[in-house]
Amino acid sequence: MRNTCRPVIDGFRIPSGPTSSLTLRQRMNITATGTGIVLFAHGSRDPAWRLPLQAIAEQVQIQHGSPCRLAFLEFMQPDLPAALAELAAAGCQSLRVMPLFWAAGKHVTRDLTAMVDSFAAKHRELQLSVAKPLGDDAAVQAVIAHWAVRA
């Protein structure tokens, strides 16, 4: 039986039409092979705050070819343990958390670490990895510098 994953952002309608880069077929047929990716962000009380992150998650899922989910520290759902559990239930044996934080402050060094350690202790059969924060990536730094000078 082939594992299929639900749409990129569960519980939230993915825009259709020209604003969405995923066709319905792409949304429904991405299988849980390879490494599942979780884009982990802070969260906000403003529902529109997640829209740019949804667009990024769609692009990651298309480019990566395996499931990608958003997860949030606070104010929004799903939280990190729920997103990791969903990917594991979909059949992903390897999970990579990508912290969408500028630097390794307390949310990364304390909160994220505690959540990942707790999940890993309960799911020893899974391979979990956590990338460095977004702001530590040289390519991201170069893109931001380019954005700043062209503005």
C-alpha positions as CSV (number, residue, x, y, z in Angstrom):
1,M,0.0,0.0,0.0
2,R,1.4,3.4,-1.0
3,N,1.5,6.1,1.7
4,T,0.1,9.4,0.6
5,C,0.3,12.6,2.7
6,R,-2.4,15.1,3.2
7,P,-2.1,18.7,1.8
8,V,0.9,20.6,2.9
9,I,-0.7,22.6,5.7
10,D,-3.4,20.6,7.5
11,G,-6.3,22.5,8.7
12,F,-5.7,25.5,6.5
13,R,-6.9,25.9,2.9
14,I,-4.1,26.0,0.5
15,P,-4.9,28.7,-2.1
16,S,-5.9,27.4,-5.5
17,G,-5.6,29.1,-8.8
18,P,-2.7,31.2,-10.0
19,T,-1.5,31.9,-6.4
20,S,-0.8,28.2,-5.7
21,S,2.2,26.5,-7.1
22,L,0.8,23.0,-6.2
23,T,-1.8,21.3,-8.3
24,L,-4.3,19.1,-6.6
25,R,-2.6,16.1,-7.9
26,Q,0.8,17.3,-6.5
27,R,-0.8,18.0,-3.1
28,M,-2.3,14.5,-2.8
29,N,0.4,12.3,-4.4
30,I,3.6,13.3,-2.6
31,T,4.6,10.1,-0.8
32,A,6.3,9.6,2.5
33,T,9.6,8.4,1.1
34,G,12.9,9.9,2.1
35,T,13.3,12.5,4.7
36,G,10.3,14.5,6.0
37,I,11.0,18.2,6.6
38,V,9.5,20.4,9.3
39,L,9.9,24.1,8.9
40,F,9.7,25.3,12.5
41,A,8.8,28.9,13.1
42,H,7.8,31.1,16.1
43,G,4.1,31.6,15.2
44,S,1.8,34.7,15.5
45,R,-1.7,35.6,16.6
46,D,-2.2,37.0,13.1
47,P,-3.3,34.2,10.7
48,A,-1.8,36.0,7.7
49,W,1.6,35.7,9.3
50,R,1.8,32.1,8.1
51,L,1.1,32.8,4.4
52,P,4.8,33.4,3.3
53,L,5.7,30.2,5.2
54,Q,3.0,28.2,3.5
55,A,4.5,29.3,0.1
56,I,7.9,28.2,1.3
57,A,6.6,24.9,2.5
58,E,4.9,24.3,-0.9
59,Q,8.2,25.0,-2.7
60,V,10.2,22.7,-0.4
61,Q,7.7,19.9,-0.9
62,I,7.9,20.3,-4.7
63,Q,11.7,20.5,-4.8
64,H,12.3,17.9,-2.2
65,G,9.7,15.4,-3.3
66,S,8.9,14.2,0.2
67,P,6.5,15.7,2.8
68,C,7.1,19.1,4.3
69,R,5.1,20.5,7.2
70,L,5.1,23.8,9.1
71,A,5.2,23.7,12.9
72,F,5.1,26.6,15.4
73,L,6.4,27.3,18.8
74,E,3.4,29.2,19.9
75,F,0.1,30.8,18.8
76,M,-0.4,28.6,15.8
77,Q,-0.9,24.9,15.0
78,P,0.5,22.4,14.6
79,D,3.2,22.5,17.2
80,L,6.5,20.7,16.6
81,P,5.6,17.4,18.2
82,A,2.4,17.1,16.3
83,A,4.1,17.9,12.9
84,L,6.8,15.3,13.6
85,A,4.2,12.7,14.7
86,E,2.3,13.3,11.5
87,L,5.3,12.8,9.3
88,A,6.2,9.6,11.3
89,A,2.7,8.3,10.9
90,A,2.9,9.0,7.2
91,G,5.9,6.6,7.0
92,C,8.9,9.0,7.1
93,Q,11.8,7.2,8.9
94,S,14.0,10.3,8.8
95,L,12.9,13.7,9.9
96,R,14.8,17.0,9.6
97,V,13.8,20.1,11.5
98,M,14.6,23.4,9.9
99,P,14.5,26.3,12.4
100,L,13.2,29.4,10.7
101,F,14.9,31.6,13.3
102,W,17.5,34.2,12.6
103,A,19.9,33.0,15.4
104,A,20.3,30.4,18.1
105,G,18.5,32.2,20.9
106,K,16.6,30.6,23.7
107,H,13.8,29.4,21.4
108,V,16.4,27.3,19.4
109,T,18.8,26.4,22.2
110,R,16.2,25.6,24.9
111,D,12.7,25.2,23.5
112,L,13.5,23.5,20.2
113,T,16.1,21.2,21.8
114,A,13.7,20.1,24.5
115,M,10.9,19.3,22.1
116,V,13.2,17.4,19.8
117,D,14.8,15.5,22.6
118,S,11.4,14.5,24.1
119,F,10.1,13.4,20.7
120,A,13.3,11.4,19.9
121,A,13.1,9.6,23.3
122,K,9.7,8.3,22.4
123,H,10.5,7.5,18.8
124,R,13.9,5.8,18.9
125,E,13.2,4.1,15.5
126,L,13.3,7.5,13.7
127,Q,16.3,9.5,12.6
128,L,16.0,13.1,13.7
129,S,18.2,16.0,12.8
130,V,18.0,19.7,13.4
131,A,19.6,22.2,11.1
132,K,21.3,25.4,12.2
133,P,19.0,28.5,12.4
134,L,18.1,30.2,9.1
135,G,20.3,33.2,9.8
136,D,23.5,31.0,10.2
137,D,23.3,29.9,6.6
138,A,25.8,31.8,4.3
139,A,23.4,31.6,1.3
140,V,20.6,33.1,3.3
141,Q,22.9,35.9,4.5
142,A,23.8,36.6,0.9
143,V,20.2,36.7,-0.2
144,I,19.3,39.1,2.6
145,A,22.3,41.3,1.7
146,H,21.2,41.4,-2.0
147,W,17.6,42.2,-0.9
148,A,18.9,45.1,1.3
149,V,21.0,46.7,-1.4
150,R,18.4,46.5,-4.1
151,A,15.5,47.9,-2.0
